[in-house]
CSV table of C-alpha atoms and ligand atoms in Angstrom, one decimal:
chain,number,residue,atom,x,y,z
A,1414,UNK,CA,-14.7,-42.7,-38.7
A,1415,UNK,CA,-17.1,-39.7,-38.9
A,1416,UNK,CA,-16.9,-38.1,-42.3
A,1417,UNK,CA,-19.2,-35.1,-43.1
A,1418,UNK,CA,-19.3,-32.7,-46.0
A,1419,UNK,CA,-20.1,-29.0,-45.7
A,1420,UNK,CA,-20.1,-29.2,-41.9
A,1421,UNK,CA,-20.9,-26.3,-39.6
A,1422,UNK,CA,-18.1,-25.6,-37.0
A,1423,UNK,CA,-20.5,-23.7,-34.7
A,1424,UNK,CA,-20.4,-26.4,-32.0
A,1425,UNK,CA,-16.6,-26.7,-32.4
A,1426,UNK,CA,-15.5,-23.1,-31.5
A,1427,UNK,CA,-16.2,-21.4,-28.2
A,1428,UNK,CA,-16.2,-17.9,-29.9
A,1429,UNK,CA,-19.6,-19.0,-31.4
A,1430,UNK,CA,-18.7,-18.3,-35.0
A,1431,UNK,CA,-20.8,-20.0,-37.6
A,1432,UNK,CA,-18.3,-21.0,-40.2
A,1433,UNK,CA,-18.3,-24.2,-42.3
A,1434,UNK,CA,-15.6,-26.6,-43.5
A,1435,UNK,CA,-15.7,-28.5,-46.7
A,1436,UNK,CA,-15.2,-31.8,-44.9
A,1437,UNK,CA,-15.0,-32.9,-41.3
A,1438,UNK,CA,-13.2,-36.1,-40.2
A,1439,UNK,CA,-13.4,-37.4,-36.7
A,1440,UNK,CA,-11.5,-40.4,-35.4
A,1441,UNK,CA,-12.6,-42.5,-32.4
A,1442,UNK,CA,-9.7,-44.9,-32.0
A,1443,UNK,CA,-6.1,-45.5,-33.3
A,1444,UNK,CA,-7.3,-47.5,-36.3
A,1445,UNK,CA,-9.6,-44.6,-37.3
A,1446,UNK,CA,-6.7,-42.1,-36.8
A,1447,UNK,CA,-4.6,-44.2,-39.2
A,1448,UNK,CA,-7.5,-44.1,-41.7
A,1449,UNK,CA,-7.8,-40.3,-41.4
A,1450,UNK,CA,-4.1,-40.0,-41.9
A,1451,UNK,CA,-4.5,-42.0,-45.1
A,1452,UNK,CA,-7.2,-39.6,-46.4
A,1453,UNK,CA,-5.0,-36.6,-45.6
A,1454,UNK,CA,-2.1,-38.2,-47.5
A,1455,UNK,CA,-4.2,-39.0,-50.5
A,1456,UNK,CA,-5.8,-35.6,-50.9
A,1457,UNK,CA,-4.0,-32.4,-51.5
A,1458,UNK,CA,-6.7,-30.3,-49.6
A,1459,UNK,CA,-5.5,-28.1,-46.8
A,1460,UNK,CA,-6.4,-29.4,-43.4
A,1461,UNK,CA,-6.4,-28.2,-39.8
A,1462,UNK,CA,-6.5,-30.3,-36.6
A,1463,UNK,CA,-8.8,-28.9,-33.9
A,1464,UNK,CA,-9.4,-29.8,-30.2
A,1465,UNK,CA,-12.3,-28.5,-28.2
A,1466,UNK,CA,-12.2,-25.2,-30.3
A,1467,UNK,CA,-11.5,-23.2,-27.2
A,1468,UNK,CA,-8.4,-21.7,-28.8
A,1469,UNK,CA,-9.7,-21.1,-32.3
A,1470,UNK,CA,-10.9,-18.0,-34.1
A,1471,UNK,CA,-12.6,-18.7,-37.5
A,1472,UNK,CA,-12.6,-15.7,-39.9
A,1473,UNK,CA,-14.0,-17.6,-42.9
A,1474,UNK,CA,-15.4,-20.8,-44.2
A,1475,UNK,CA,-12.6,-23.3,-44.4
A,1476,UNK,CA,-12.1,-24.7,-47.8
A,1477,UNK,CA,-10.5,-27.9,-46.7
A,1478,UNK,CA,-10.6,-30.7,-44.1
A,1479,UNK,CA,-11.1,-30.2,-40.3
A,1480,UNK,CA,-9.8,-33.1,-38.2
A,1481,UNK,CA,-11.1,-33.8,-34.7
A,1482,UNK,CA,-10.4,-36.6,-32.2
A,1483,UNK,CA,-13.2,-38.3,-30.4
A,1484,UNK,CA,-11.0,-40.9,-28.6
A,1485,UNK,CA,-12.3,-41.3,-25.1
A,1486,UNK,CA,-11.1,-43.2,-22.1
A,1487,UNK,CA,-9.1,-42.6,-18.9
A,1488,UNK,CA,-7.1,-45.7,-18.0
A,1489,UNK,CA,-5.2,-46.0,-14.7
A,1490,UNK,CA,-1.7,-47.5,-15.3
A,1491,UNK,CA,-0.5,-47.7,-11.7
A,1492,UNK,CA,1.7,-45.4,-9.6
A,1493,UNK,CA,-0.4,-42.4,-10.4
A,1494,UNK,CA,0.0,-42.7,-14.1
A,1495,UNK,CA,-3.1,-42.3,-16.4
A,1496,UNK,CA,-3.5,-42.7,-20.1
A,1497,UNK,CA,-6.2,-40.5,-21.6
A,1498,UNK,CA,-7.9,-40.5,-25.0
A,1499,UNK,CA,-7.1,-37.2,-26.8
A,1500,UNK,CA,-10.8,-36.5,-27.2
A,1501,UNK,CA,-11.6,-36.5,-23.5
A,1502,UNK,CA,-12.6,-33.1,-22.1
A,1503,UNK,CA,-9.7,-31.9,-20.0
A,1504,UNK,CA,-11.7,-30.8,-17.0
A,1505,UNK,CA,-13.4,-34.2,-16.9
A,1506,UNK,CA,-9.9,-35.6,-16.5
A,1507,UNK,CA,-9.2,-33.2,-13.6
A,1508,UNK,CA,-12.5,-34.1,-11.9
A,1509,UNK,CA,-11.7,-37.9,-12.4
A,1510,UNK,CA,-8.2,-37.4,-10.9
A,1511,UNK,CA,-9.6,-35.6,-7.8
A,1512,UNK,CA,-12.2,-38.4,-7.4
A,1513,UNK,CA,-9.5,-41.1,-7.6
A,1514,UNK,CA,-7.1,-39.4,-5.2
A,1515,UNK,CA,-4.6,-38.6,-7.9
A,1516,UNK,CA,-3.2,-35.1,-7.3
A,1517,UNK,CA,-1.4,-32.3,-9.2
A,1518,UNK,CA,-4.0,-31.2,-11.7
A,1519,UNK,CA,-6.4,-29.3,-9.4
A,1520,UNK,CA,-5.0,-25.8,-10.4
A,1521,UNK,CA,-5.8,-26.6,-14.0
A,1522,UNK,CA,-9.5,-27.1,-13.2
A,1523,UNK,CA,-12.1,-25.7,-15.7
A,1524,UNK,CA,-9.6,-24.9,-18.4
A,1525,UNK,CA,-11.7,-25.5,-21.5
A,1526,UNK,CA,-10.5,-27.9,-24.2
A,1527,UNK,CA,-9.5,-31.5,-24.9
A,1528,UNK,CA,-6.7,-33.7,-23.7
A,1529,UNK,CA,-5.0,-33.6,-27.1
A,1530,UNK,CA,-4.9,-29.8,-27.1
A,1531,UNK,CA,-3.5,-29.8,-23.5
A,1532,UNK,CA,-0.4,-31.5,-24.9
A,1533,UNK,CA,-0.1,-29.1,-27.9
A,1534,UNK,CA,-0.8,-25.9,-26.0
A,1535,UNK,CA,0.9,-26.7,-22.7
A,1536,UNK,CA,-2.2,-25.2,-20.9
A,1537,UNK,CA,-1.4,-23.6,-17.6
A,1538,UNK,CA,-3.0,-21.7,-14.7
A,1539,UNK,CA,-2.4,-20.7,-11.1
A,1540,UNK,CA,1.2,-21.8,-11.0
A,1541,UNK,CA,0.9,-25.1,-12.7
A,1542,UNK,CA,1.5,-26.1,-16.4
A,1543,UNK,CA,0.4,-29.4,-17.9
A,1544,UNK,CA,4.0,-30.1,-19.0
A,1545,UNK,CA,4.7,-30.7,-15.3
A,1546,UNK,CA,2.3,-33.7,-15.6
A,1547,UNK,CA,2.8,-35.0,-19.1
A,1548,UNK,CA,5.1,-38.0,-19.4
A,1549,UNK,CA,4.2,-39.1,-22.9
A,1550,UNK,CA,2.2,-38.3,-26.0
A,1551,UNK,CA,1.0,-41.0,-28.5
A,1552,UNK,CA,0.2,-40.0,-32.0
A,1553,UNK,CA,-0.2,-41.2,-35.6
A,1554,UNK,CA,2.3,-39.7,-38.0
A,1555,UNK,CA,0.2,-38.4,-41.0
A,1556,UNK,CA,3.0,-38.9,-43.5
A,1557,UNK,CA,3.4,-42.6,-42.8
A,1558,UNK,CA,0.4,-43.8,-40.8
A,1559,UNK,CA,2.8,-45.0,-38.1
A,1560,UNK,CA,2.0,-45.0,-34.4
A,1561,UNK,CA,4.6,-42.9,-32.5
A,1562,UNK,CA,5.3,-42.3,-28.9
A,1563,UNK,CA,7.0,-39.1,-27.6
A,1564,UNK,CA,8.5,-38.4,-24.2
A,1565,UNK,CA,8.0,-35.0,-22.4
A,1566,UNK,CA,11.5,-33.9,-23.6
A,1567,UNK,CA,10.7,-34.7,-27.2
A,1568,UNK,CA,7.8,-32.3,-27.1
A,1569,UNK,CA,10.1,-29.3,-26.2
A,1570,UNK,CA,7.6,-27.6,-23.9
A,1571,UNK,CA,7.7,-23.9,-23.1
A,1572,UNK,CA,5.2,-21.3,-22.0
A,1573,UNK,CA,2.0,-22.1,-24.0
A,1574,UNK,CA,4.3,-23.8,-26.5
A,1575,UNK,CA,5.4,-27.1,-27.8
A,1576,UNK,CA,7.0,-28.8,-30.8
A,1577,UNK,CA,3.5,-29.5,-32.1
A,1578,UNK,CA,3.1,-25.8,-32.7
A,1579,UNK,CA,6.3,-25.5,-34.8
A,1580,UNK,CA,8.3,-28.3,-36.5
A,1581,UNK,CA,5.6,-30.9,-35.8
A,1582,UNK,CA,2.7,-28.6,-36.7
A,1583,UNK,CA,0.0,-30.6,-38.7
A,1584,UNK,CA,2.3,-33.6,-38.8
A,1585,UNK,CA,0.6,-35.8,-36.1
A,1586,UNK,CA,-2.8,-36.9,-35.0
A,1587,UNK,CA,-2.6,-37.2,-31.2
A,1588,UNK,CA,-4.4,-40.3,-29.9
A,1589,UNK,CA,-3.5,-40.4,-26.2
A,1590,UNK,CA,-1.6,-38.4,-23.6
A,1591,UNK,CA,-0.1,-40.1,-20.5
A,1592,UNK,CA,0.0,-38.0,-17.3
A,1593,UNK,CA,1.9,-38.6,-14.1
A,1594,UNK,CA,-0.1,-37.6,-11.1
A,1595,UNK,CA,1.0,-37.8,-7.5
A,1596,UNK,CA,-0.5,-40.1,-4.9
A,1597,UNK,CA,0.3,-37.6,-2.2
A,1598,UNK,CA,-1.5,-34.2,-2.1
A,1599,UNK,CA,0.9,-31.3,-2.3
A,1600,UNK,CA,-1.2,-28.3,-3.1
A,1601,UNK,CA,0.2,-25.3,-5.0
A,1602,UNK,CA,-1.3,-22.3,-3.3
A,1603,UNK,CA,1.1,-19.5,-3.9
A,1604,UNK,CA,-0.3,-18.0,-7.1
A,1605,UNK,CA,-2.4,-14.9,-7.0
A,1606,UNK,CA,-5.4,-14.9,-4.7
A,1607,UNK,CA,-5.7,-18.7,-4.0
A,1608,UNK,CA,-4.9,-18.3,-0.4
A,1609,UNK,CA,-7.2,-15.3,0.1
A,1610,UNK,CA,-10.0,-17.2,-1.7
A,1611,UNK,CA,-9.5,-20.2,0.6
A,1612,UNK,CA,-9.4,-18.0,3.7
A,1613,UNK,CA,-12.7,-16.3,2.6
A,1614,UNK,CA,-14.3,-19.7,2.5
A,1615,UNK,CA,-12.8,-20.4,6.0
A,1616,UNK,CA,-10.9,-23.4,4.7
A,1617,UNK,CA,-7.8,-24.0,6.9
A,1618,UNK,CA,-6.8,-27.5,5.7
A,1619,UNK,CA,-7.4,-27.7,2.0
A,1620,UNK,CA,-8.4,-30.9,0.3
A,1621,UNK,CA,-7.9,-31.5,-3.4
A,1622,UNK,CA,-11.7,-31.1,-4.0
A,1623,UNK,CA,-11.8,-27.8,-2.0
A,1624,UNK,CA,-8.8,-26.5,-4.1
A,1625,UNK,CA,-10.5,-27.6,-7.3
A,1626,UNK,CA,-13.8,-25.9,-6.2
A,1627,UNK,CA,-11.9,-22.7,-5.3
A,1628,UNK,CA,-10.0,-22.6,-8.6
A,1629,UNK,CA,-13.4,-23.0,-10.4
A,1630,UNK,CA,-14.9,-20.2,-8.3
A,1631,UNK,CA,-11.9,-17.9,-9.1
A,1632,UNK,CA,-12.2,-18.7,-12.9
A,1633,UNK,CA,-15.9,-18.2,-12.9
A,1634,UNK,CA,-15.5,-14.8,-11.3
A,1635,UNK,CA,-13.0,-13.6,-13.9
A,1636,UNK,CA,-13.7,-15.5,-17.1
A,1637,UNK,CA,-16.9,-15.5,-19.1
A,1638,UNK,CA,-18.8,-18.7,-19.8
A,1639,UNK,CA,-18.5,-19.4,-23.5
A,1640,UNK,CA,-22.1,-20.7,-23.5
A,1641,UNK,CA,-23.2,-17.2,-22.5
A,1642,UNK,CA,-20.6,-14.9,-24.1
A,1643,UNK,CA,-18.4,-16.3,-26.9
A,1644,UNK,CA,-14.7,-16.2,-26.1
A,1645,UNK,CA,-11.5,-18.3,-26.2
A,1646,UNK,CA,-10.1,-17.6,-22.8
A,1647,UNK,CA,-6.8,-15.6,-22.9
A,1648,UNK,CA,-6.7,-14.1,-26.4
A,1649,UNK,CA,-3.1,-13.0,-26.0
A,1650,UNK,CA,0.0,-14.5,-24.5
A,1651,UNK,CA,1.7,-12.6,-21.7
A,1652,UNK,CA,4.8,-11.0,-23.3
A,1653,UNK,CA,8.2,-11.7,-22.1
A,1654,UNK,CA,10.5,-8.7,-22.3
A,1655,UNK,CA,14.2,-8.1,-21.7
A,1656,UNK,CA,15.3,-7.1,-18.3
A,1657,UNK,CA,16.5,-3.7,-19.7
A,1658,UNK,CA,13.1,-2.9,-21.1
A,1659,UNK,CA,11.3,-4.2,-17.9
A,1660,UNK,CA,13.5,-1.9,-15.7
A,1661,UNK,CA,12.7,1.2,-17.8
A,1662,UNK,CA,8.9,0.4,-17.6
A,1663,UNK,CA,9.0,-0.4,-13.9
A,1664,UNK,CA,10.5,3.0,-13.2
A,1665,UNK,CA,7.6,4.6,-15.1
A,1666,UNK,CA,4.9,2.2,-13.8
A,1667,UNK,CA,6.0,1.0,-10.3
A,1668,UNK,CA,2.7,-0.8,-9.8
A,1669,UNK,CA,3.1,-2.9,-12.9
A,1670,UNK,CA,2.7,-6.7,-12.1
A,1671,UNK,CA,5.5,-8.9,-13.4
A,1672,UNK,CA,6.9,-12.4,-13.1
A,1673,UNK,CA,10.5,-13.4,-13.0
A,1674,UNK,CA,11.5,-15.6,-16.0
A,1675,UNK,CA,15.3,-15.6,-15.8
A,1676,UNK,CA,18.2,-13.2,-15.2
A,1677,UNK,CA,17.6,-11.6,-18.6
A,1678,UNK,CA,13.8,-11.7,-18.9
A,1679,UNK,CA,10.6,-10.7,-17.1
A,1680,UNK,CA,7.0,-11.6,-18.0
A,1681,UNK,CA,4.3,-8.8,-17.9
A,1682,UNK,CA,0.6,-9.7,-17.8
A,1683,UNK,CA,-1.0,-8.6,-21.2
A,1684,UNK,CA,-4.3,-8.1,-19.3
A,1685,UNK,CA,-2.7,-5.3,-17.3
A,1686,UNK,CA,-1.2,-3.7,-20.4
A,1687,UNK,CA,-4.6,-3.8,-22.2
A,1688,UNK,CA,-6.4,-2.4,-19.2
A,1689,UNK,CA,-3.9,0.5,-18.9
A,1690,UNK,CA,-4.7,1.3,-22.5
A,1691,UNK,CA,-8.3,1.8,-21.5
A,1692,UNK,CA,-9.8,-1.3,-23.3
A,1693,UNK,CA,-11.2,-3.2,-20.3
A,1694,UNK,CA,-15.0,-3.6,-20.8
A,1695,UNK,CA,-14.9,-1.6,-24.1
A,1696,UNK,CA,-16.1,-2.7,-27.5
A,1697,UNK,CA,-15.3,-2.2,-31.2
A,1698,UNK,CA,-18.3,-3.2,-33.2
A,1699,UNK,CA,-19.7,-6.5,-31.9
A,1700,UNK,CA,-16.3,-7.5,-30.5
A,1701,UNK,CA,-15.4,-6.6,-27.0
A,1702,UNK,CA,-12.9,-6.8,-24.2
A,1703,UNK,CA,-14.2,-8.6,-21.1
A,1704,UNK,CA,-15.0,-6.3,-18.2
A,1705,UNK,CA,-13.4,-8.6,-15.5
A,1706,UNK,CA,-10.2,-9.8,-17.4
A,1707,UNK,CA,-8.8,-7.6,-20.2
A,1708,UNK,CA,-6.9,-10.6,-21.7
A,1709,UNK,CA,-10.1,-12.1,-22.9
A,1710,UNK,CA,-11.8,-10.9,-26.1
A,1711,UNK,CA,-15.5,-11.6,-26.4
A,1712,UNK,CA,-18.2,-11.9,-29.0
A,1713,UNK,CA,-20.9,-9.6,-27.8
A,1714,UNK,CA,-23.4,-11.3,-30.2
A,1715,UNK,CA,-23.1,-12.0,-33.9
A,1716,UNK,CA,-19.5,-10.7,-34.3
A,1717,UNK,CA,-17.6,-12.1,-37.3
A,1718,UNK,CA,-14.2,-13.5,-36.9
A,1719,UNK,CA,-12.8,-10.5,-38.8
A,1720,UNK,CA,-14.4,-8.1,-36.3
A,1721,UNK,CA,-12.6,-9.9,-33.5
A,1722,UNK,CA,-9.3,-9.8,-35.5
A,1723,UNK,CA,-9.8,-6.0,-36.1
A,1724,UNK,CA,-10.2,-5.5,-32.3
A,1725,UNK,CA,-7.1,-7.6,-31.7
A,1726,UNK,CA,-5.1,-5.4,-34.1
A,1727,UNK,CA,-6.3,-2.2,-32.6
A,1728,UNK,CA,-5.3,-3.4,-29.1
A,1729,UNK,CA,-1.9,-4.6,-30.4
A,1730,UNK,CA,-1.3,-1.2,-31.9
A,1731,UNK,CA,-2.3,0.7,-28.7
A,1732,UNK,CA,-0.1,-1.5,-26.5
A,1733,UNK,CA,2.8,-1.2,-28.9
A,1734,UNK,CA,2.4,2.6,-29.0
A,1735,UNK,CA,2.1,3.1,-25.2
A,1736,UNK,CA,4.5,0.5,-23.9
A,1737,UNK,CA,6.7,-0.4,-26.8
A,1738,UNK,CA,5.7,-4.1,-26.3
A,1739,UNK,CA,4.4,-6.4,-29.0
A,1740,UNK,CA,1.7,-8.7,-27.8
A,1741,UNK,CA,0.7,-11.8,-29.8
A,1742,UNK,CA,-2.4,-13.9,-29.9
A,1743,UNK,CA,-2.5,-17.2,-28.2
A,1744,UNK,CA,-5.6,-18.1,-30.2
A,1745,UNK,CA,-5.2,-19.8,-33.6
A,1746,UNK,CA,-6.7,-17.5,-36.3
A,1747,UNK,CA,-8.0,-19.4,-39.3
B,2158,EPU,N1,-4.5,-7.9,-14.6
B,2158,EPU,C1,-5.0,-6.6,-14.7
B,2158,EPU,N2,-6.1,-6.4,-15.5
B,2158,EPU,C2,-6.7,-7.4,-16.2
B,2158,EPU,C3,-6.2,-8.7,-16.0
B,2158,EPU,C4,-5.1,-8.9,-15.3
B,2158,EPU,O1,-4.4,-5.7,-14.2
B,2158,EPU,O2,-7.7,-7.1,-16.8
B,2158,EPU,C5,-3.4,-8.1,-13.7
B,2158,EPU,C6,-3.8,-8.8,-12.4
B,2158,EPU,O3,-4.3,-7.9,-11.5
B,2158,EPU,C7,-2.6,-9.6,-12.0
B,2158,EPU,C8,-2.0,-10.0,-13.3
B,2158,EPU,O4,-2.5,-9.1,-14.3
B,2158,EPU,O5,-1.8,-8.8,-11.3
B,2158,EPU,C9,-2.2,-11.4,-13.7
B,2158,EPU,O6,-3.6,-11.6,-13.9
B,2158,EPU,P1,-4.2,-13.1,-13.8
B,2158,EPU,O7,-3.7,-13.8,-12.5
B,2158,EPU,O8,-5.7,-13.0,-14.0
B,2158,EPU,O9,-3.5,-13.9,-14.9
B,2158,EPU,P2,-3.1,-13.6,-16.4
B,2158,EPU,O10,-1.6,-13.5,-16.5
B,2158,EPU,O11,-3.9,-12.5,-16.9
B,2158,EPU,C10,-2.7,-16.2,-17.0
B,2158,EPU,C11,-3.2,-17.1,-18.0
B,2158,EPU,C12,-4.6,-17.6,-17.7
B,2158,EPU,C13,-4.7,-18.2,-16.4
B,2158,EPU,C14,-4.2,-17.2,-15.3
B,2158,EPU,C15,-4.1,-17.7,-14.0
B,2158,EPU,C16,-1.9,-16.6,-20.0
B,2158,EPU,C17,-2.0,-16.1,-21.4
B,2158,EPU,N3,-3.1,-16.6,-19.4
B,2158,EPU,O12,-3.5,-15.0,-17.2
B,2158,EPU,O13,-5.0,-18.6,-18.7
B,2158,EPU,O14,-6.0,-18.6,-16.0
B,2158,EPU,O15,-2.9,-16.7,-15.7
B,2158,EPU,O16,-3.0,-18.6,-13.9
B,2158,EPU,O17,-0.9,-17.0,-19.6
B,2158,EPU,C18,-6.1,-19.1,-20.7
B,2158,EPU,O18,-5.0,-19.5,-21.2
B,2158,EPU,O19,-7.1,-19.1,-21.4
B,2158,EPU,C19,-6.1,-18.5,-19.4
B,2158,EPU,C20,-7.3,-18.0,-18.9
């Protein structure tokens, strides 16, 4: 078990904020996860559990324990099932699947973060959510040190949501996630501009590798590289509004993009709402809004977490005033 005092979290958050924690604990297997659970039970210090730090905004030094998984390994279980260590980099898993002719994860290429976080956050992109692939999550219960195994249904998945974000928040240390891939390639091509991007590359018959490469190209065009410009991907979740509210807005803004949720609800892209408020490419202090995707807030260099929170609040206020819609961060603010 790695156990460090006064540890810098700079390498552990893609916003590039240099905050420290009092103690950093990292587990590399199930036995170490049980040990970490023991420490958390013994001490009364506050703690947070982080993944790749791609969904984290640090506004201060953390006067407590930060827990991180370093469990590695991708194990083939037959029939397209794989069991992955929670500390594996998610995109390495997607690359591994494509290389091993296991299909279904291509559209989730290049999403930053770890396997453990994929199961907490229900990461999603281009018409696929990871909940469609997850069959089980293994974890150590902090209160008892017991190894637990959860089914997909136990995790209560929703849009960017799971039980690990609510009733089970901070209760479990995830050790492994089991995904069910398909041995037959059935590409999902209907979201956004995937088909156009494939046509531009003159690809008629798409392979899993070509689809992965295309998704990577699309993401690279729209989303900033955290190594160059600190960011945490989508800063806000796309709001889901009532049909009544959607219809009123659609009359006023016929060009407004929207996605059907159910008979009573519609989802509106927060990036569009933010762009309409004039924020795309703009800055407030050292915090800014990305010029190619308004859903992404960026650290233009040396921004503090609080400067990014201040920009977030200004944007929330503007969107609320103009559209009457509350938008909420997807990012965890500490
Ligand atoms: N749009 C704008 N202006 C913008 C951004 C978007 O008008 O600045 C419009 C687009 O033209 C399009 C619609 O909004 O009509 C949707 O845009 P896009 O396809 O880029 O997706 P998104 O809804 O903005 C979501 C995810 C992304 C994911 C993409 C693709 C959330 C919070 N975000 O963004 O996820 O990559 O779909 O599937 O659901 C992430 O979570 O970090 C992330 C990047």
